Short mmCIF file of C-alpha atoms in Angstrom, two decimals:
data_model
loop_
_atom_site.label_atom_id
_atom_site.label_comp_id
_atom_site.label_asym_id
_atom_site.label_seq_id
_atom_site.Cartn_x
_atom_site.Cartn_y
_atom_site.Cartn_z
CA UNK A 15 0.00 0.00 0.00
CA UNK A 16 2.89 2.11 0.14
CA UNK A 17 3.23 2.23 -3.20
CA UNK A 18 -0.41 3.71 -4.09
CA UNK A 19 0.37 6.19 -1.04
CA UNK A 20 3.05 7.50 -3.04
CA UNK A 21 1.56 7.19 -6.11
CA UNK A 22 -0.90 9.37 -4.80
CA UNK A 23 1.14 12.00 -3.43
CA UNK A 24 2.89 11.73 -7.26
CA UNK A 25 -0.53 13.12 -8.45
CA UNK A 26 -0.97 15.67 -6.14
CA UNK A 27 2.80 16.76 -7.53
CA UNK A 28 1.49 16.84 -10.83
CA UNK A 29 -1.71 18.72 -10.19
CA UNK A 30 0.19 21.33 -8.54
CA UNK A 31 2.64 21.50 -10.89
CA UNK A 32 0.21 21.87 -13.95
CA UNK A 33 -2.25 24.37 -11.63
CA UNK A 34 1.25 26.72 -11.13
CA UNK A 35 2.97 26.47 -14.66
CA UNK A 36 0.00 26.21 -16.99
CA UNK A 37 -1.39 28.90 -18.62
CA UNK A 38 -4.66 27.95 -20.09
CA UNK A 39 -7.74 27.80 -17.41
CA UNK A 40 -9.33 25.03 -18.42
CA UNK A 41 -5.87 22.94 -17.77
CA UNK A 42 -5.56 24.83 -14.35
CA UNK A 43 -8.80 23.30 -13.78
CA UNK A 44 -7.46 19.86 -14.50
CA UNK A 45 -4.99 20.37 -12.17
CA UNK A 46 -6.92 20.81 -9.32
CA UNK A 47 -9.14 17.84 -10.58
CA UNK A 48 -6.06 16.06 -9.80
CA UNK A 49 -4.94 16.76 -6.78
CA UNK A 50 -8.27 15.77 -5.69
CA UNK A 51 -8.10 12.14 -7.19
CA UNK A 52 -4.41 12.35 -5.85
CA UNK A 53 -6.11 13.10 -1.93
CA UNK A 54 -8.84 10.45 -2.65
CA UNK A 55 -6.51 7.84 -3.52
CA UNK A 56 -4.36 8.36 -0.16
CA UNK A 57 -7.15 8.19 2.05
CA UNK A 58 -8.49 4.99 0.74
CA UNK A 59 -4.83 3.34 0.74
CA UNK A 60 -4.89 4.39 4.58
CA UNK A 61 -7.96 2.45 4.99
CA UNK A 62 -7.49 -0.42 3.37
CA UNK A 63 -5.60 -3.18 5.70
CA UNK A 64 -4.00 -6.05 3.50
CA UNK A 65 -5.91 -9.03 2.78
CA UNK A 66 -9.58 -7.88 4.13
CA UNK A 67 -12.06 -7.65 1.94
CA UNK A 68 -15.45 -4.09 1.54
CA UNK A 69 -17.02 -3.38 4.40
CA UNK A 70 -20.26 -4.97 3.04
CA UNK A 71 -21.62 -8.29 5.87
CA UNK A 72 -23.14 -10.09 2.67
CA UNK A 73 -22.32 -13.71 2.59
CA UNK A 74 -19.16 -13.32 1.58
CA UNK A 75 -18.65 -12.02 5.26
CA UNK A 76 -18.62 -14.21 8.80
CA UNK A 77 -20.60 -11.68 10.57
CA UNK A 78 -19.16 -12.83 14.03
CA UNK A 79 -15.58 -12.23 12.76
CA UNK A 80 -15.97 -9.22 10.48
CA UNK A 81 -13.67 -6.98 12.94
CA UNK A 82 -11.11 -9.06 11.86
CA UNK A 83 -12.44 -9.51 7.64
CA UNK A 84 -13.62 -6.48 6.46
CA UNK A 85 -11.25 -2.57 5.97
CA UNK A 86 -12.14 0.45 7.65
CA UNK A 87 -15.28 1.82 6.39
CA UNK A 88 -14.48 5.72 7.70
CA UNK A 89 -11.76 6.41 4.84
CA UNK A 90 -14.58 4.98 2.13
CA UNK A 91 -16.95 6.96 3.69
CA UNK A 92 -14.61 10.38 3.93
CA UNK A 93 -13.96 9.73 -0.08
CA UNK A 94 -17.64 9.51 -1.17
CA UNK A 95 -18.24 12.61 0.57
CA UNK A 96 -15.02 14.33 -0.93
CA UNK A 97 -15.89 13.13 -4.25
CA UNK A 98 -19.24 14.43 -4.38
CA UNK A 99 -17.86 17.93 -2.78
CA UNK A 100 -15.20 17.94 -5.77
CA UNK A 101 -17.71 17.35 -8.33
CA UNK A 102 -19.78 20.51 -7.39
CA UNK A 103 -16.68 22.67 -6.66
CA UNK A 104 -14.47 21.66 -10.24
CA UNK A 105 -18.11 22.38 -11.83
CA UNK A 106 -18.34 25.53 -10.35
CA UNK A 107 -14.90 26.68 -11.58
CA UNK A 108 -15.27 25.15 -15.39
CA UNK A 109 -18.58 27.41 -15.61
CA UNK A 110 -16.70 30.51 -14.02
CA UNK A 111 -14.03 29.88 -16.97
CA UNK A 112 -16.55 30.12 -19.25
CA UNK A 113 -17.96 33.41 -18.16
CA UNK A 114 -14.75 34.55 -18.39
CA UNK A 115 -14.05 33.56 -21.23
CA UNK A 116 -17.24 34.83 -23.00
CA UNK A 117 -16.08 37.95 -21.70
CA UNK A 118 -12.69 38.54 -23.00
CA UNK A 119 -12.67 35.69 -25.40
CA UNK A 120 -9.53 33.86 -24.07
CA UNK A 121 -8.68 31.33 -22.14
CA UNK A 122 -5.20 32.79 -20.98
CA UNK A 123 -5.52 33.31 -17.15
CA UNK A 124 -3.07 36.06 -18.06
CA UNK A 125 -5.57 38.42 -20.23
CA UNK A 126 -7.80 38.27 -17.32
CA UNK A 127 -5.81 40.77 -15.06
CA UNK A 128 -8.67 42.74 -12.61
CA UNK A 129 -8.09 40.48 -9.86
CA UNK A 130 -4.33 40.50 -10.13
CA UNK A 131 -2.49 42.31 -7.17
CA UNK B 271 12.97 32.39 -15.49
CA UNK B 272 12.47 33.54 -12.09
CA UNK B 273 9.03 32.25 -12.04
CA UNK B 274 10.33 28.87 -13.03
CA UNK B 275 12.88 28.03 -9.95
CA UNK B 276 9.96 29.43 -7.43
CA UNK B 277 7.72 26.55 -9.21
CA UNK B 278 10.37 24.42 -8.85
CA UNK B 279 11.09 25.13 -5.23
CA UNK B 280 7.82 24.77 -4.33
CA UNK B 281 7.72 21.84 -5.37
CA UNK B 282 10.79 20.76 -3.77
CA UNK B 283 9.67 22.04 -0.41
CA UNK B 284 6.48 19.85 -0.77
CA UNK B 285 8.64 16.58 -1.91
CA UNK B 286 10.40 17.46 1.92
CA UNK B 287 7.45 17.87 3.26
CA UNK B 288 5.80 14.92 2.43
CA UNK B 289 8.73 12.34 1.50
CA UNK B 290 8.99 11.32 5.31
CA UNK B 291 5.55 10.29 5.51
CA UNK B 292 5.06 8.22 2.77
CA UNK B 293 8.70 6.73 3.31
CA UNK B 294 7.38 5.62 7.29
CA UNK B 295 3.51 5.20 5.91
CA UNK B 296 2.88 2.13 7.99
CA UNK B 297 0.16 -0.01 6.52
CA UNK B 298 -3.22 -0.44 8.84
CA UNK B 299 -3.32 -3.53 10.52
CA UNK B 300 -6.33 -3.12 12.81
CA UNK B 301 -9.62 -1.05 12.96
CA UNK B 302 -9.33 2.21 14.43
CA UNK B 303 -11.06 2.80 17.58
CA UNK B 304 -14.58 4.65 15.98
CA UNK B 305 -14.60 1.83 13.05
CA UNK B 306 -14.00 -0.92 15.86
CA UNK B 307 -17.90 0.28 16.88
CA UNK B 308 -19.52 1.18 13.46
CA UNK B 309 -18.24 -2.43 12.21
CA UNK B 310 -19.41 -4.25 15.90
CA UNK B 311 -22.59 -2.22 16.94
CA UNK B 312 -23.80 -1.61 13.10
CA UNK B 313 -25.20 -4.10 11.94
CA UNK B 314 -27.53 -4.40 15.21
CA UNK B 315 -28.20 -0.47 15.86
CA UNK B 316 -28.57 0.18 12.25
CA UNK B 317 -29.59 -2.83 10.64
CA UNK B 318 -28.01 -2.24 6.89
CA UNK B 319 -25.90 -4.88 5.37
CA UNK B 320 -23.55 -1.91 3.96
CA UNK B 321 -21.87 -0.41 6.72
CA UNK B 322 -20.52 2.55 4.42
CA UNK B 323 -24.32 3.08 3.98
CA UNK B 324 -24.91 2.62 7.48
CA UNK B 325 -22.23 5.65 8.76
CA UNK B 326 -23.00 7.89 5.63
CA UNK B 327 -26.59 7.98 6.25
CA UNK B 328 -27.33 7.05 10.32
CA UNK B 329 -23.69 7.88 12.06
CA UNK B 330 -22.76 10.84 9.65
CA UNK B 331 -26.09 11.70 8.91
CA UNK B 332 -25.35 15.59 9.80
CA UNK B 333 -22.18 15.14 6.70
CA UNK B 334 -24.42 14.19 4.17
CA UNK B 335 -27.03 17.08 5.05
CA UNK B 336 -24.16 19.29 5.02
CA UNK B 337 -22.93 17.08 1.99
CA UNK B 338 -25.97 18.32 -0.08
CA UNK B 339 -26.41 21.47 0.73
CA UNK B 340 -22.67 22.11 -0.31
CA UNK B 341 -24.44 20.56 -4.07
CA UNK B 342 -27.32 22.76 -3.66
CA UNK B 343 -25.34 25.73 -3.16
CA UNK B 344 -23.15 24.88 -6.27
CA UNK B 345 -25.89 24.67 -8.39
CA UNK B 346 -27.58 28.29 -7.06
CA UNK B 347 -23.71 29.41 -7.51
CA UNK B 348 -23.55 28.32 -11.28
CA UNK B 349 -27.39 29.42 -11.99
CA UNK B 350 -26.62 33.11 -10.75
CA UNK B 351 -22.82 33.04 -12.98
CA UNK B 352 -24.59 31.78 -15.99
CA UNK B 353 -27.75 33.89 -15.76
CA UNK B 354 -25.91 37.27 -15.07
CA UNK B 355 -25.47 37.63 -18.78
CA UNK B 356 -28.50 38.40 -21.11
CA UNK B 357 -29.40 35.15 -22.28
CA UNK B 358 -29.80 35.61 -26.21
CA UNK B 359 -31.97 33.78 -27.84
CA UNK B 360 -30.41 30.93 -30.28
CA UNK B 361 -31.58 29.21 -32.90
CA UNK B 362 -31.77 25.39 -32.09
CA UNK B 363 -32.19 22.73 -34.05
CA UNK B 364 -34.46 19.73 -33.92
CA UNK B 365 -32.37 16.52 -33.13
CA UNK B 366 -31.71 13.93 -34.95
CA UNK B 367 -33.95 10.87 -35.49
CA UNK B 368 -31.37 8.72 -34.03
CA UNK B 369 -30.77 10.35 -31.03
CA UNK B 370 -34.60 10.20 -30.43
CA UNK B 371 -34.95 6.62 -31.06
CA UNK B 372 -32.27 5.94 -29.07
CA UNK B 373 -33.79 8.02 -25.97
CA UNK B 374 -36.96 6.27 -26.23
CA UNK B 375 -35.25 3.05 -25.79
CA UNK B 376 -32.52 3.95 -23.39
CA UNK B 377 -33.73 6.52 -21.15
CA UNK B 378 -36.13 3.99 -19.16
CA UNK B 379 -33.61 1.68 -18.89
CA UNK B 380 -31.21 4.20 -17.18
CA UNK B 381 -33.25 5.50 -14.75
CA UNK B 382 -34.52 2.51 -13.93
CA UNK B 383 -30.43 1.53 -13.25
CA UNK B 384 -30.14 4.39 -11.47
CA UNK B 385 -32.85 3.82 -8.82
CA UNK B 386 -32.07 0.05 -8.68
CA UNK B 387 -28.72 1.16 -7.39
CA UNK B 388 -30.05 3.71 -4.66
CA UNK B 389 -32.57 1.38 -3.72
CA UNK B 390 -30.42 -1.07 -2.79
CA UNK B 391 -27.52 1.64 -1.37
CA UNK B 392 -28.12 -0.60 1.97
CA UNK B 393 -27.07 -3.63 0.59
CA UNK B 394 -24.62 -3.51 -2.18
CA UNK B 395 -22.02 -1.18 -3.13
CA UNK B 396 -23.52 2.25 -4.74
CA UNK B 397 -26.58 4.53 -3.33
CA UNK B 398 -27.76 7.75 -3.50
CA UNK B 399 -25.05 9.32 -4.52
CA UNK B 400 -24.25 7.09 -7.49
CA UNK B 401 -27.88 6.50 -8.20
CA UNK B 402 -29.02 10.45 -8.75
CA UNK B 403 -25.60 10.56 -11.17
CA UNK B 404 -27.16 8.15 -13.28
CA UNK B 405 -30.28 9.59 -12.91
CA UNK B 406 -29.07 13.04 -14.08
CA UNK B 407 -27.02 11.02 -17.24
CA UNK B 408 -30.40 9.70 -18.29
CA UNK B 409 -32.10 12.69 -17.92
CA UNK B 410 -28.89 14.66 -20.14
CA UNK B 411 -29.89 12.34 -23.18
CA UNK B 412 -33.52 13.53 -23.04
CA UNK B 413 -32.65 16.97 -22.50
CA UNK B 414 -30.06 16.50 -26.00
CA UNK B 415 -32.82 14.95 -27.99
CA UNK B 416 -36.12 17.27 -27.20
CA UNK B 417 -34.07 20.50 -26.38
CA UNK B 418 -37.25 22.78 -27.00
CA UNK B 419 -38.95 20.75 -23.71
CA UNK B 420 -40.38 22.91 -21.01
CA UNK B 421 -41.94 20.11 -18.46
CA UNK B 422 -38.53 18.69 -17.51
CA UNK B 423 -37.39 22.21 -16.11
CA UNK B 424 -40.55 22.30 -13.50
CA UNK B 425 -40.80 18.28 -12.95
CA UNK B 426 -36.92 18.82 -11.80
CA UNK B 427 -37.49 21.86 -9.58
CA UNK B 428 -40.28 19.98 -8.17
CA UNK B 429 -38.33 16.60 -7.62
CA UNK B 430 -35.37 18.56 -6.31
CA UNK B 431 -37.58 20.73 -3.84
CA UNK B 432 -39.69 17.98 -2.36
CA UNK B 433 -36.84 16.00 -1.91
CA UNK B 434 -34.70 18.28 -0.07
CA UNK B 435 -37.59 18.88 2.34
CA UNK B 436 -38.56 14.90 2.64
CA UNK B 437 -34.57 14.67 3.71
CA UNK B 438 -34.91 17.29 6.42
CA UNK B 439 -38.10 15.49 7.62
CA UNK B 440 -37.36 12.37 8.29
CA UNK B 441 -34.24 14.33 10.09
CA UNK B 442 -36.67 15.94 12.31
CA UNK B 443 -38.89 12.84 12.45
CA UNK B 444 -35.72 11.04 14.04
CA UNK B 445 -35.60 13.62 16.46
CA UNK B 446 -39.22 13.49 17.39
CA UNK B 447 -40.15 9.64 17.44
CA UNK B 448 -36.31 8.43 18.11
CA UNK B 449 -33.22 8.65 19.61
CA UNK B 450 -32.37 12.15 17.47
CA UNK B 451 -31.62 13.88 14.28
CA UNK B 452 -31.68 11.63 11.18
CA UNK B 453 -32.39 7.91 13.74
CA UNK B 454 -33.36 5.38 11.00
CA UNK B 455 -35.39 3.46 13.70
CA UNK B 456 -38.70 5.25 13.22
CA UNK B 457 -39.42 2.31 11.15
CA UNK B 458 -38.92 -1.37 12.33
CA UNK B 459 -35.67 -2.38 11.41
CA UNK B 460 -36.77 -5.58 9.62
CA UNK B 461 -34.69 -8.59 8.36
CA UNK B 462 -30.92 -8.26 7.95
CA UNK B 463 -29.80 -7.99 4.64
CA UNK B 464 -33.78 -7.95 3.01
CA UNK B 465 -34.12 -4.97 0.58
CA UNK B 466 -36.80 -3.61 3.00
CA UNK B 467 -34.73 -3.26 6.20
CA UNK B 468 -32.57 -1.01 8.21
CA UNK B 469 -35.24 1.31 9.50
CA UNK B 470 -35.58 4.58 7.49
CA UNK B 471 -32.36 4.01 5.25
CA UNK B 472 -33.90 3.41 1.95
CA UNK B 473 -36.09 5.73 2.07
CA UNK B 474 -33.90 8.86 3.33
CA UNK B 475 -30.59 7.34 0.76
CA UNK B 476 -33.87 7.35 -2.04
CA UNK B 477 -34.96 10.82 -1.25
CA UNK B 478 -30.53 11.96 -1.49
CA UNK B 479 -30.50 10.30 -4.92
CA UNK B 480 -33.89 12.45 -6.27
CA UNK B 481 -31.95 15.45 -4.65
CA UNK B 482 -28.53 14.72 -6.26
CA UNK B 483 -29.51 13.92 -9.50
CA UNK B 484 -32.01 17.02 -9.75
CA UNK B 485 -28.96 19.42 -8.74
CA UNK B 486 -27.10 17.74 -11.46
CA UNK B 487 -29.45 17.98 -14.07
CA UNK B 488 -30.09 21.66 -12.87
CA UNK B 489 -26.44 22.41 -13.63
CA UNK B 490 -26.51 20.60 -16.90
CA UNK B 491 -29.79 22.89 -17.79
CA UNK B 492 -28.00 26.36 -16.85
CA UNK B 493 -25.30 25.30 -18.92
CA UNK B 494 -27.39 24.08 -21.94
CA UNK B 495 -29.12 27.55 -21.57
CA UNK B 496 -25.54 29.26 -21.83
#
C-alpha cells in the first residue's frame, strides 16, 4: 500500500505542478481535478488493511468475525463525501471559466488581469 | 525564469514535506477505535448490510445534510454566474432521429439503473449518490434529444424541492419519534440484509438520490441555456 500512497502524493505533484505552470484555465482546472483524485486515492490506501475484503456483511462475510475480515469503512466513507464535494466545486470553476471567457474571449488566465495584485 | 525556480522550489519544499511520511507510511493492521464500533454495533443499531451506507446515512447523517447542501449551493452558484449575462436567444435545431430513437429506448432503462442502485444503497455497493448521477445522465440524453422541452425544467425543480424537504423530515422525524436527528429506527428495522430493512435508510438514501440527481441535471440545464 505504500506504493499507491506514493503514487498518490505523485498526483498531487502533478496537479500542482500543472495548476502553477499552466497557462490555459481550463488545464488549471485539470490540475486541481487532480490533486483531488491524488487526496482520494491516499485516504483509501490508509484504509485499506492487507488481505480484508469491503465493508459490506453479505455472505461473503462471517458476521461474528468481520472486525477481523472487512477494511475500515471511515476512509470509504470520507472519499464519497469528498468526491461528491469535488464534483460541485471543479463544476463551479469550469462554468466561471466560461464566463470569463465569454467575456474577454480567451482562455489565458493572463488576459484576465482585474483580480491581479 | 524567475518564475520557473519558485515553481520548482515549491515543489521541492512539498517533496520534503511529504517524503517522510510516505517513506514511514505504515500499513493499517487493525480497525481504528470509531470503526471498531460502526463495524461491531452496526449491523444491530442500524440494521443495513452496507456499513458505508450505514455511517454515511445514520452515524454521519449531519455530513451528508451538510454534503448536499454544499451541491445545492453549487448549483444556485452556477445558476446566478450563468444567468448574469443576457441570455440571447439561439436558434436550435431539432435533433436527430437517431438520437430520439435511441432516448426512447434507453432513457427507461437508465433511470430505472439508477434507482435500482439507490434502492439497494443498503445492501450492495452504490446509493444515492451514485444512483441520482445516473439519474441526471439519463435525464442529459432527453434533454439533448427534445431541447425545446419545457416540463422537464418544473418536474426537476419539483423533484429537487420535495426531496430536499422529505430529507430534512425524516431528520426531524428522528428527532421526534427516536433517539435524534436523522435515527433510522422510526421504522422497524426488519430482516438483515432484506431490501426492506434497516429502519428509514432506503427511504432517506432514495430521497438523497432524487436530490442529487435534480442538482445535477439543474447544472446541466444552466449550462445548456448558456
Amino acid at each position: 500500500m505504500q506504493l499507491i500512497t506514493g503514487l498518490g502524493f505523485v498526483l498531487i505533484m502533478i496537479g500542482i505542478w500543472g495548476m502553477l505552470t499552466r497557462k490555459n484555465m481550463i488545464k488549471i482546472v485539470l490540475g486541481f481535478s487532480l490533486i483531488d483524485t491524488g487526496i482520494h486515492i491516499i485516504m483509501v490506501s490508509i484504509g485499506y488493511i492487507k488481505g480484508r475484503t469491503a465493508p459490506i456483511l453479505n455472505k461473503a462475510v462471517d458476521k461474528a468475525k468481520a472486525l477481523q475480515e472487512v477494511v475500515d469503512p471511515v476512509p470509504s466513507v470520507l472519499v464519497l463525501t469528498a468526491i461528491v464535494i469535488g464534483l460541485a466545486v471543479t463544476a463551479l470553476m469550469l462554468v466561471y471559466v466560461v464566463r470569463l471567457q465569454k467575456k474577454k474571449k480567451s482562455m489565458q488566465i493572463d488576459d484576465h488581469g482585474e483580480l491581479e495584485w | 525564469m524567475g518564475k520557473r525556480i519558485i515553481v520548482i522550489i515549491t515543489l521541492a519544499l512539498f517533496v520534503f514535506i511529504s517524503l517522510p511520511l510516505v517513506l514511514d507510511f505504515i500499513p493499517t493492521q487493525e480497525l481504528s477505535y470509531v470503526s471498531q464500533k460502526y463495524v461491531k454495533d452496526g449491523p444491530e443499531e442500524v440494521g443495513a448490510q452496507n456499513l458505508v451506507t450505514a455511517i454515511i446515512v445514520t452515524y454521519r447523517g449531519f455530513d451528508t445534510l451538510g454534503e448536499v447542501a454544499v451541491l445545492f449551493i453549487a448549483t444556485a452558484g452556477i445558476g446566478f454566474i450563468l444567468s448574469r449575462e443576457k441570455w440571447r436567444k439561439r436558434k436550435q435545431r431539432c435533433s436527430s432521429s437517431i438520437l430520439q430513437t435511441g432516448t426512447r429506448v434507453l432513457l427507461p432503462l437508465i433511470i430505472m439503473f439508477g434507482i435500482y442502485i439507490f434502492i439497494n444503497g443498503h445492501l450492495t455497493p452504490g446509493g444515492g449518490f451514485q444512483g441520482g448521477v445516473i439519474i441526471a445522465s439519463g435525464i442529459l440524453v432527453y434533454i439533448l434529444a427534445t431541447p425545446k422541452n419545457k416540463l422537464i425544467d418544473f418536474l426537476i425543480s419539483l423533484t429537487e424541492s420535495i426531496s430536499g424537504f422529505g430529507y430534512v423530515l425524516l431528520g426531524v422525524l428522528g428527532l421526534i419519534l427516536a433517539a435524534g436527528f436523522l435515527d433510522n429506527s422510526i421504522l422497524p428495522l426488519g430482516k438483515f440484509g432484506r431490501l426492506f430493512s434497516a429502519g428509514a435508510i432506503p427511504l432517506i438514501y432514495s430521497l438523497i438520490g432524487l436530490k442529487v440527481g435534480s442538482e445535477l441535471v439543474n447544472i446541466l440545464k444552466y449550462l445548456r441555456r448558456d
